[in-house]
């Protein structure tokens, strides 16, 4: 079994099942997890994270619905990359929305396109 | 299948009534039973175990009716109370000998393994053990007769955080088998907040709610607000509130759906403790 890093915080506002789904999705998107990689059973993940089985079950069901995980009875759960394309589109649409907002603000207050591109480039590279 | 099904259980005492209690614990899950001291948690557990005579109602364990005649069901149930019901001068190895006579499924080897896993000495008398060690011994006994349903009354009360964390590990280990289930009563809700799948809340002998824990933690909201918001919020379904000197506190079971309706209010996710407090101290329409 590959070493899977999942970091759960009970202090953040994000529900625990969302913390699990978003971290697994991020790992699939980045290529760290690949098609067919096994992931822990619901019960063993619940045990090691000290959380309830139902919480993990909800996370796995969401991941399955979004095409990131496949579960075969008797064999366990595996990573699926079936959902990545849809997820990518979804994320791009979100980015577009924010950029549109930024463009509107810039246009209405006289910030130039060059300045905007400069800022965007800076932000993008800063977080890389 | 339900591991435990409690149907309309009523037990009347002079000054207390366990009133028509019903809820069930699905197989493979941990049910946390919460309520203030004297709410009826221990009475209910005694009624489930048939240690007190019920006035009415029925208790089914793994689909079988549990009563005086149902001795074989008791093999499936492991019980841990907040104190050990063995003589203080006995040691674990003597308890093993006694248990071998009491339980058909007593597994001496498993018991020895649990003792070493829990770092308990076979030859130390119970009276020399700390509260945490006694609790672990009680659990070792329950697990060694191959119980599928563990019933624990206040197991974490009086234990330090390290011992409580170890207990959670033991419970979750037990839960690796999907047919296993746990009913655990506690007023230390932080432990249950971590591992319980369902929460049943009893108050003055009645079940106030019995729900998946995540629904309580993620769908309920608590709002602190002034008079003008309060007038509207109290009309929402299931709202419970408390009036303080400078603010109102409102608990909303459907709070998650209401966030877009009340954008001016700060909606927070409640803890199990806050929910319990609001239901006990709060007012309702």
Short mmCIF file of C-alpha atoms in Angstrom, two decimals:
data_model
loop_
_atom_site.label_atom_id
_atom_site.label_comp_id
_atom_site.label_asym_id
_atom_site.label_seq_id
_atom_site.Cartn_x
_atom_site.Cartn_y
_atom_site.Cartn_z
CA UNK A 1 0.00 0.00 0.00
CA UNK A 2 1.32 3.42 -0.95
CA UNK A 3 1.80 5.95 1.79
CA UNK A 4 -1.15 8.27 1.69
CA UNK A 5 -0.91 11.56 3.48
CA UNK A 6 -4.21 12.90 4.73
CA UNK A 7 -4.13 15.71 7.22
CA UNK A 8 -7.26 16.31 9.24
CA UNK A 9 -7.85 19.33 11.38
CA UNK A 10 -10.82 19.65 13.68
CA UNK A 11 -10.11 23.35 14.12
CA UNK A 12 -10.93 24.50 10.59
CA UNK A 13 -14.41 25.29 9.38
CA UNK A 14 -14.23 22.70 6.60
CA UNK A 15 -16.13 19.51 7.49
CA UNK A 16 -13.87 16.49 7.94
CA UNK A 17 -15.39 14.59 4.98
CA UNK A 18 -14.59 17.56 2.74
CA UNK A 19 -11.04 17.67 4.03
CA UNK A 20 -10.66 14.04 2.94
CA UNK A 21 -12.27 14.48 -0.48
CA UNK A 22 -10.41 17.68 -1.34
CA UNK A 23 -7.04 16.24 -0.35
CA UNK A 24 -7.54 13.04 -2.34
CA UNK A 25 -8.79 15.00 -5.35
CA UNK A 26 -5.76 17.27 -5.17
CA UNK A 27 -3.45 14.25 -5.12
CA UNK A 28 -5.17 12.74 -8.15
CA UNK A 29 -5.03 16.04 -10.03
CA UNK A 30 -1.33 16.45 -9.27
CA UNK A 31 -0.61 12.90 -10.41
CA UNK A 32 0.60 11.78 -7.00
CA UNK A 33 -2.19 9.20 -6.98
CA UNK A 34 -2.69 7.22 -10.16
CA UNK A 35 -5.42 5.13 -11.73
CA UNK A 36 -5.75 1.84 -9.84
CA UNK A 37 -3.79 2.92 -6.75
CA UNK A 38 -5.33 1.25 -3.71
CA UNK A 39 -6.65 3.45 -0.93
CA UNK A 40 -7.27 2.32 2.66
CA UNK A 41 -10.55 0.65 3.61
CA UNK A 42 -13.10 2.94 5.21
CA UNK A 43 -12.71 1.28 8.60
CA UNK A 44 -8.94 1.40 8.68
CA UNK A 45 -8.86 5.05 7.59
CA UNK A 46 -11.44 5.90 10.26
CA UNK A 47 -9.28 4.16 12.83
CA UNK A 48 -6.03 5.85 11.92
CA UNK A 49 -7.61 9.30 11.70
CA UNK A 50 -9.67 8.75 14.88
CA UNK A 51 -12.88 9.71 13.15
CA UNK A 52 -16.22 8.01 12.63
CA UNK A 53 -16.72 5.39 9.93
CA UNK A 54 -19.73 7.26 8.59
CA UNK A 55 -17.63 10.36 7.99
CA UNK A 56 -15.16 8.37 5.89
CA UNK A 57 -18.04 6.62 4.15
CA UNK A 58 -19.50 9.96 3.13
CA UNK A 59 -16.13 11.12 1.79
CA UNK A 60 -15.68 7.91 -0.23
CA UNK A 61 -19.22 8.13 -1.60
CA UNK A 62 -18.61 11.71 -2.73
CA UNK A 63 -15.31 10.69 -4.34
CA UNK A 64 -17.03 7.79 -6.06
CA UNK A 65 -19.82 10.04 -7.36
CA UNK A 66 -17.26 12.47 -8.76
CA UNK A 67 -15.33 9.66 -10.42
CA UNK A 68 -12.19 9.78 -8.27
CA UNK A 69 -12.63 6.45 -6.53
CA UNK A 70 -13.96 3.05 -7.53
CA UNK A 71 -15.04 0.48 -4.98
CA UNK A 72 -15.20 -3.21 -5.78
CA UNK A 73 -16.95 -5.46 -3.29
CA UNK A 74 -14.43 -7.72 -1.64
CA UNK A 75 -11.40 -6.02 -3.18
CA UNK A 76 -11.53 -2.56 -1.69
CA UNK A 77 -11.31 0.95 -3.02
CA UNK A 78 -9.06 2.24 -5.79
CA UNK A 79 -8.21 5.57 -7.36
CA UNK A 80 -9.94 6.33 -10.62
CA UNK A 81 -8.97 9.16 -12.91
CA UNK A 82 -12.40 9.14 -14.55
CA UNK A 83 -13.40 12.35 -12.83
CA UNK A 84 -10.34 14.44 -13.53
CA UNK A 85 -11.53 15.92 -16.82
CA UNK A 86 -14.83 17.09 -15.39
CA UNK A 87 -13.09 18.36 -12.27
CA UNK A 88 -10.57 20.29 -14.38
CA UNK A 89 -13.40 21.95 -16.33
CA UNK A 90 -15.22 22.79 -13.14
CA UNK A 91 -12.11 24.35 -11.61
CA UNK A 92 -11.40 26.28 -14.80
CA UNK A 93 -14.90 27.69 -14.75
CA UNK A 94 -14.34 28.83 -11.18
CA UNK A 95 -11.05 30.48 -12.11
CA UNK A 96 -12.71 32.18 -15.08
CA UNK A 97 -15.39 33.63 -12.84
CA UNK A 98 -12.84 35.14 -10.48
CA UNK A 99 -10.78 36.51 -13.36
CA UNK A 100 -13.91 38.09 -14.85
CA UNK A 101 -14.56 39.82 -11.56
CA UNK A 102 -10.99 41.04 -11.39
CA UNK A 103 -11.21 42.32 -14.98
CA UNK A 104 -14.39 44.24 -14.22
CA UNK A 105 -12.86 45.88 -11.18
CA UNK A 106 -9.72 46.73 -13.14
CA UNK A 107 -11.64 48.19 -16.09
CA UNK A 108 -13.93 50.31 -13.94
CA UNK A 109 -11.06 51.78 -11.96
CA UNK A 110 -8.52 52.34 -14.70
CA UNK A 111 -6.09 49.53 -13.94
CA UNK A 112 -4.33 48.59 -17.16
CA UNK A 113 -4.29 45.12 -18.74
CA UNK A 114 -0.50 45.11 -18.43
CA UNK A 115 -0.72 45.74 -14.70
CA UNK A 116 -3.32 43.01 -14.34
CA UNK A 117 -1.19 40.49 -16.24
CA UNK A 118 1.81 41.50 -14.17
CA UNK A 119 -0.14 40.90 -10.96
CA UNK A 120 -1.52 37.58 -12.14
CA UNK A 121 1.93 36.37 -13.18
CA UNK A 122 3.28 37.39 -9.81
CA UNK A 123 0.55 35.57 -7.87
CA UNK A 124 0.81 32.46 -10.00
CA UNK A 125 4.55 32.16 -9.59
CA UNK A 126 4.54 33.10 -5.94
CA UNK A 127 2.51 30.05 -5.02
CA UNK A 128 4.36 27.63 -7.22
CA UNK B 1 -29.36 -5.34 10.37
CA UNK B 2 -29.62 -3.53 13.68
CA UNK B 3 -27.17 -4.67 16.34
CA UNK B 4 -29.42 -3.28 19.03
CA UNK B 5 -33.00 -2.17 18.78
CA UNK B 6 -34.69 -0.51 21.73
CA UNK B 7 -38.46 -0.31 21.30
CA UNK B 8 -40.70 1.79 23.53
CA UNK B 9 -38.88 0.93 26.72
CA UNK B 10 -40.54 2.37 29.82
CA UNK B 11 -39.44 2.00 33.43
CA UNK B 12 -41.17 3.93 36.21
CA UNK B 13 -39.56 4.82 39.52
CA UNK B 14 -41.02 7.00 42.25
CA UNK B 15 -39.20 10.11 41.17
CA UNK B 16 -37.99 9.21 37.69
CA UNK B 17 -39.47 7.66 34.55
CA UNK B 18 -37.61 6.27 31.60
CA UNK B 19 -40.29 7.22 29.16
CA UNK B 20 -41.03 5.27 25.99
CA UNK B 21 -37.42 5.18 24.78
CA UNK B 22 -36.81 3.95 21.24
CA UNK B 23 -33.70 4.02 19.07
CA UNK B 24 -31.42 1.56 17.35
CA UNK B 25 -27.73 0.95 16.80
CA UNK B 26 -26.99 -0.26 13.26
CA UNK B 27 -24.44 -3.04 12.84
CA UNK B 28 -20.94 -1.70 12.32
CA UNK B 29 -21.50 1.60 14.04
CA UNK B 30 -20.75 3.44 17.25
CA UNK B 31 -23.70 5.02 19.04
CA UNK B 32 -22.96 7.71 21.58
CA UNK B 33 -25.54 8.09 24.32
CA UNK B 34 -25.43 11.54 25.85
CA UNK B 35 -27.35 13.43 28.48
CA UNK B 36 -26.74 15.21 31.77
CA UNK B 37 -26.26 13.29 35.01
CA UNK B 38 -29.58 11.75 36.00
CA UNK B 39 -31.01 11.92 32.48
CA UNK B 40 -31.51 8.15 32.44
CA UNK B 41 -28.44 6.89 30.57
CA UNK B 42 -27.49 4.26 33.15
CA UNK B 43 -31.09 3.24 33.79
CA UNK B 44 -31.51 2.72 30.07
CA UNK B 45 -28.36 0.61 29.87
CA UNK B 46 -29.59 -1.50 32.79
CA UNK B 47 -32.93 -1.94 31.05
CA UNK B 48 -31.17 -3.00 27.84
CA UNK B 49 -29.16 -5.56 29.79
CA UNK B 50 -32.29 -6.73 31.59
CA UNK B 51 -30.75 -5.83 34.95
CA UNK B 52 -33.95 -4.00 35.88
CA UNK B 53 -37.49 -5.08 35.08
CA UNK B 54 -38.95 -3.02 32.28
CA UNK B 55 -42.56 -1.90 32.74
CA UNK B 56 -43.03 -2.19 29.01
CA UNK B 57 -41.12 -2.28 25.76
CA UNK B 58 -38.71 -4.65 24.07
CA UNK B 59 -34.97 -4.90 23.43
CA UNK B 60 -33.69 -6.84 20.41
CA UNK B 61 -30.04 -7.75 20.06
CA UNK B 62 -28.94 -8.83 16.58
CA UNK B 63 -32.56 -9.46 15.74
CA UNK B 64 -33.33 -11.61 18.79
CA UNK B 65 -35.52 -10.58 21.66
CA UNK B 66 -33.47 -10.10 24.80
CA UNK B 67 -35.04 -11.31 28.03
CA UNK B 68 -34.43 -13.69 30.93
CA UNK B 69 -34.61 -16.73 28.69
CA UNK B 70 -32.21 -15.44 26.06
CA UNK B 71 -28.96 -16.55 27.73
CA UNK B 72 -27.14 -17.20 24.46
CA UNK B 73 -27.53 -13.57 23.40
CA UNK B 74 -25.46 -12.50 26.40
CA UNK B 75 -22.42 -14.19 24.91
CA UNK B 76 -22.60 -11.63 22.11
CA UNK B 77 -22.74 -8.67 24.46
CA UNK B 78 -19.74 -7.25 26.27
CA UNK B 79 -20.51 -4.89 29.11
CA UNK B 80 -18.19 -2.42 30.76
CA UNK B 81 -19.42 -0.31 33.65
CA UNK B 82 -17.55 2.56 35.21
CA UNK B 83 -16.32 0.22 37.93
CA UNK B 84 -15.26 -3.42 37.76
CA UNK B 85 -17.69 -5.88 39.30
CA UNK B 86 -15.04 -8.25 40.60
CA UNK B 87 -13.55 -8.61 44.04
CA UNK B 88 -10.68 -6.18 44.61
CA UNK B 89 -8.32 -8.97 45.69
CA UNK B 90 -8.61 -10.88 42.42
CA UNK B 91 -5.99 -10.60 39.69
CA UNK B 92 -6.53 -10.88 35.90
CA UNK B 93 -5.39 -14.48 35.73
CA UNK B 94 -7.97 -15.48 38.38
CA UNK B 95 -10.62 -13.52 36.51
CA UNK B 96 -9.75 -15.52 33.43
CA UNK B 97 -10.40 -18.76 35.31
CA UNK B 98 -13.75 -17.48 36.54
CA UNK B 99 -14.73 -16.21 33.11
CA UNK B 100 -13.89 -19.53 31.49
CA UNK B 101 -16.69 -20.99 33.63
CA UNK B 102 -19.10 -18.12 32.93
CA UNK B 103 -18.72 -17.68 29.18
CA UNK B 104 -19.02 -20.45 26.63
CA UNK B 105 -16.81 -18.54 24.20
CA UNK B 106 -14.11 -17.51 26.68
CA UNK B 107 -10.80 -17.27 24.83
CA UNK B 108 -7.98 -17.41 27.35
CA UNK B 109 -5.31 -16.78 24.74
CA UNK B 110 -7.07 -13.69 23.43
CA UNK B 111 -7.36 -12.43 27.00
CA UNK B 112 -3.61 -12.86 27.59
CA UNK B 113 -2.94 -11.00 24.36
CA UNK B 114 -5.20 -8.12 25.36
CA UNK B 115 -3.52 -7.95 28.76
CA UNK B 116 -0.11 -7.54 27.18
CA UNK B 117 -1.42 -5.11 24.54
CA UNK B 118 -2.94 -3.01 27.34
CA UNK B 119 0.21 -3.43 29.47
CA UNK B 120 -1.64 -5.10 32.34
CA UNK B 121 0.08 -7.55 34.65
CA UNK B 122 -1.66 -10.92 35.04
CA UNK B 123 -0.74 -11.12 38.68
CA UNK B 124 -1.58 -7.61 39.94
CA UNK B 125 -4.60 -7.40 42.15
CA UNK B 126 -7.43 -5.18 40.99
CA UNK B 127 -7.08 -2.97 44.05
CA UNK B 128 -3.58 -1.94 42.95
CA UNK B 129 -4.78 -0.80 39.53
CA UNK B 130 -5.46 2.77 38.38
CA UNK B 131 -8.85 3.73 37.02
CA UNK B 132 -7.54 3.56 33.45
CA UNK B 133 -6.10 0.07 34.02
CA UNK B 134 -9.38 -1.17 35.49
CA UNK B 135 -11.24 0.20 32.50
CA UNK B 136 -8.86 -1.56 30.13
CA UNK B 137 -9.22 -4.80 32.12
CA UNK B 138 -13.01 -4.51 31.84
CA UNK B 139 -12.70 -4.07 28.09
CA UNK B 140 -10.22 -6.95 27.81
CA UNK B 141 -12.78 -9.20 29.56
CA UNK B 142 -15.59 -8.02 27.29
CA UNK B 143 -13.51 -8.56 24.15
CA UNK B 144 -12.24 -11.99 25.22
CA UNK B 145 -15.61 -13.65 25.22
CA UNK B 146 -16.02 -12.66 21.57
CA UNK B 147 -18.69 -10.05 22.11
CA UNK B 148 -20.02 -8.41 18.97
CA UNK B 149 -21.86 -5.63 20.75
CA UNK B 150 -20.00 -3.62 23.37
CA UNK B 151 -22.05 -1.65 25.86
CA UNK B 152 -20.04 0.83 27.88
CA UNK B 153 -21.33 3.09 30.62
CA UNK B 154 -19.17 6.20 31.07
CA UNK B 155 -15.93 4.44 30.12
CA UNK B 156 -13.89 7.61 29.77
CA UNK B 157 -15.07 9.36 32.93
CA UNK B 158 -12.19 10.08 35.28
CA UNK B 159 -9.53 9.10 32.75
CA UNK B 160 -6.72 11.39 31.65
CA UNK B 161 -6.47 12.44 27.98
CA UNK B 162 -3.77 9.86 27.21
CA UNK B 163 -5.80 6.96 28.60
CA UNK B 164 -8.90 8.26 26.77
CA UNK B 165 -7.01 8.36 23.50
CA UNK B 166 -5.83 4.79 24.05
CA UNK B 167 -9.42 3.71 24.68
CA UNK B 168 -10.56 5.29 21.42
CA UNK B 169 -7.87 3.24 19.67
CA UNK B 170 -9.17 0.07 21.29
CA UNK B 171 -12.75 0.88 20.26
CA UNK B 172 -11.78 1.63 16.68
CA UNK B 173 -9.73 -1.57 16.54
CA UNK B 174 -12.80 -3.49 17.65
CA UNK B 175 -14.82 -1.72 14.95
CA UNK B 176 -12.60 -3.05 12.15
CA UNK B 177 -15.05 -5.96 12.01
CA UNK B 178 -18.19 -4.73 10.25
CA UNK B 179 -20.51 -6.85 12.36
CA UNK B 180 -19.30 -5.23 15.57
CA UNK B 181 -21.12 -2.34 17.23
CA UNK B 182 -20.71 -0.14 20.27
CA UNK B 183 -23.18 1.65 22.51
CA UNK B 184 -21.28 4.07 24.69
CA UNK B 185 -22.69 6.49 27.20
CA UNK B 186 -20.64 9.50 28.13
CA UNK B 187 -20.85 13.04 29.22
CA UNK B 188 -17.41 13.71 27.82
CA UNK B 189 -18.73 14.63 24.42
CA UNK B 190 -15.36 15.48 22.84
CA UNK B 191 -14.50 11.78 22.71
CA UNK B 192 -17.80 10.96 21.08
CA UNK B 193 -17.44 13.91 18.75
CA UNK B 194 -14.44 12.12 17.30
CA UNK B 195 -15.52 8.53 16.87
CA UNK B 196 -19.29 8.15 17.22
CA UNK B 197 -21.33 7.53 14.07
CA UNK B 198 -24.65 8.34 15.73
CA UNK B 199 -25.68 10.36 18.76
CA UNK B 200 -28.72 9.71 20.93
CA UNK B 201 -29.52 12.44 23.40
CA UNK B 202 -31.74 11.64 26.37
CA UNK B 203 -33.16 14.23 28.68
CA UNK B 204 -35.42 13.62 31.68
CA UNK B 205 -35.93 10.02 30.63
CA UNK B 206 -36.98 10.83 27.06
CA UNK B 207 -35.12 10.64 23.75
CA UNK B 208 -34.71 14.20 22.51
CA UNK B 209 -32.90 13.23 19.34
CA UNK B 210 -31.17 10.27 17.73
CA UNK B 211 -29.24 11.21 14.60
CA UNK B 212 -26.05 10.73 12.59
CA UNK B 213 -23.36 12.74 14.35
CA UNK B 214 -22.26 14.49 11.15
CA UNK B 215 -25.77 15.86 10.72
CA UNK B 216 -25.53 17.51 14.14
CA UNK B 217 -22.04 18.83 13.55
CA UNK B 218 -22.38 19.99 9.96
CA UNK B 219 -26.05 20.82 9.38
CA UNK B 220 -26.98 22.46 12.68
CA UNK B 221 -26.03 26.08 13.25
CA UNK B 222 -25.86 28.29 16.27
CA UNK B 223 -26.52 32.01 15.87
CA UNK B 224 -25.76 34.80 18.31
CA UNK B 225 -27.85 37.82 17.46
CA UNK B 226 -29.89 40.81 18.60
CA UNK B 227 -33.63 41.20 19.05
CA UNK B 228 -34.47 42.07 15.41
CA UNK B 229 -32.89 38.92 13.93
CA UNK B 230 -34.16 36.80 16.82
CA UNK B 231 -37.81 37.60 16.07
CA UNK B 232 -37.42 36.00 12.64
CA UNK B 233 -35.02 33.19 13.60
CA UNK B 234 -37.26 31.81 16.35
CA UNK B 235 -39.93 31.04 13.75
CA UNK B 236 -37.61 28.64 11.88
CA UNK B 237 -38.29 24.92 12.14
CA UNK B 238 -37.06 23.37 15.37
CA UNK B 239 -35.45 26.56 16.67
CA UNK B 240 -34.30 26.51 20.30
CA UNK B 241 -33.09 29.69 21.99
CA UNK B 242 -31.63 31.21 25.10
CA UNK B 243 -31.92 34.85 26.06
CA UNK B 244 -28.80 36.31 27.63
CA UNK B 245 -28.27 39.82 28.98
CA UNK B 246 -26.86 41.30 25.78
CA UNK B 247 -27.74 38.78 23.09
CA UNK B 248 -29.86 35.85 21.99
CA UNK B 249 -28.43 32.45 21.20
CA UNK B 250 -30.45 30.40 18.73
CA UNK B 251 -29.89 26.78 17.72
CA UNK B 252 -31.21 25.92 14.25
CA UNK B 253 -31.43 22.26 13.19
CA UNK B 254 -31.85 23.35 9.57
CA UNK B 255 -29.19 26.06 9.91
CA UNK B 256 -27.07 25.00 6.94
CA UNK B 257 -29.93 25.68 4.55
CA UNK B 258 -30.66 29.03 6.18
CA UNK B 259 -27.21 30.55 5.72
CA UNK B 260 -28.17 32.25 2.47
CA UNK B 261 -31.37 33.59 4.01
CA UNK B 262 -29.72 35.28 6.99
CA UNK B 263 -26.56 36.75 5.49
CA UNK B 264 -26.28 39.41 8.18
CA UNK B 265 -25.99 36.83 11.01
CA UNK B 266 -22.84 34.97 11.95
CA UNK B 267 -23.76 31.28 11.80
CA UNK B 268 -21.44 28.88 13.58
CA UNK B 269 -21.29 25.12 13.65
CA UNK B 270 -22.17 23.94 17.16
CA UNK B 271 -20.32 21.35 19.21
CA UNK B 272 -22.23 18.42 20.71
CA UNK B 273 -21.87 20.15 24.10
CA UNK B 274 -23.49 23.32 22.81
CA UNK B 275 -26.37 21.36 21.28
CA UNK B 276 -26.90 19.52 24.56
CA UNK B 277 -26.82 22.74 26.55
CA UNK B 278 -29.26 24.50 24.23
CA UNK B 279 -31.78 21.64 24.43
CA UNK B 280 -31.53 21.42 28.20
CA UNK B 281 -31.51 25.12 29.03
CA UNK B 282 -33.25 26.60 26.02
CA UNK B 283 -36.82 27.55 25.20
CA UNK B 284 -38.94 26.39 22.29
CA UNK B 285 -42.17 27.53 20.77
#
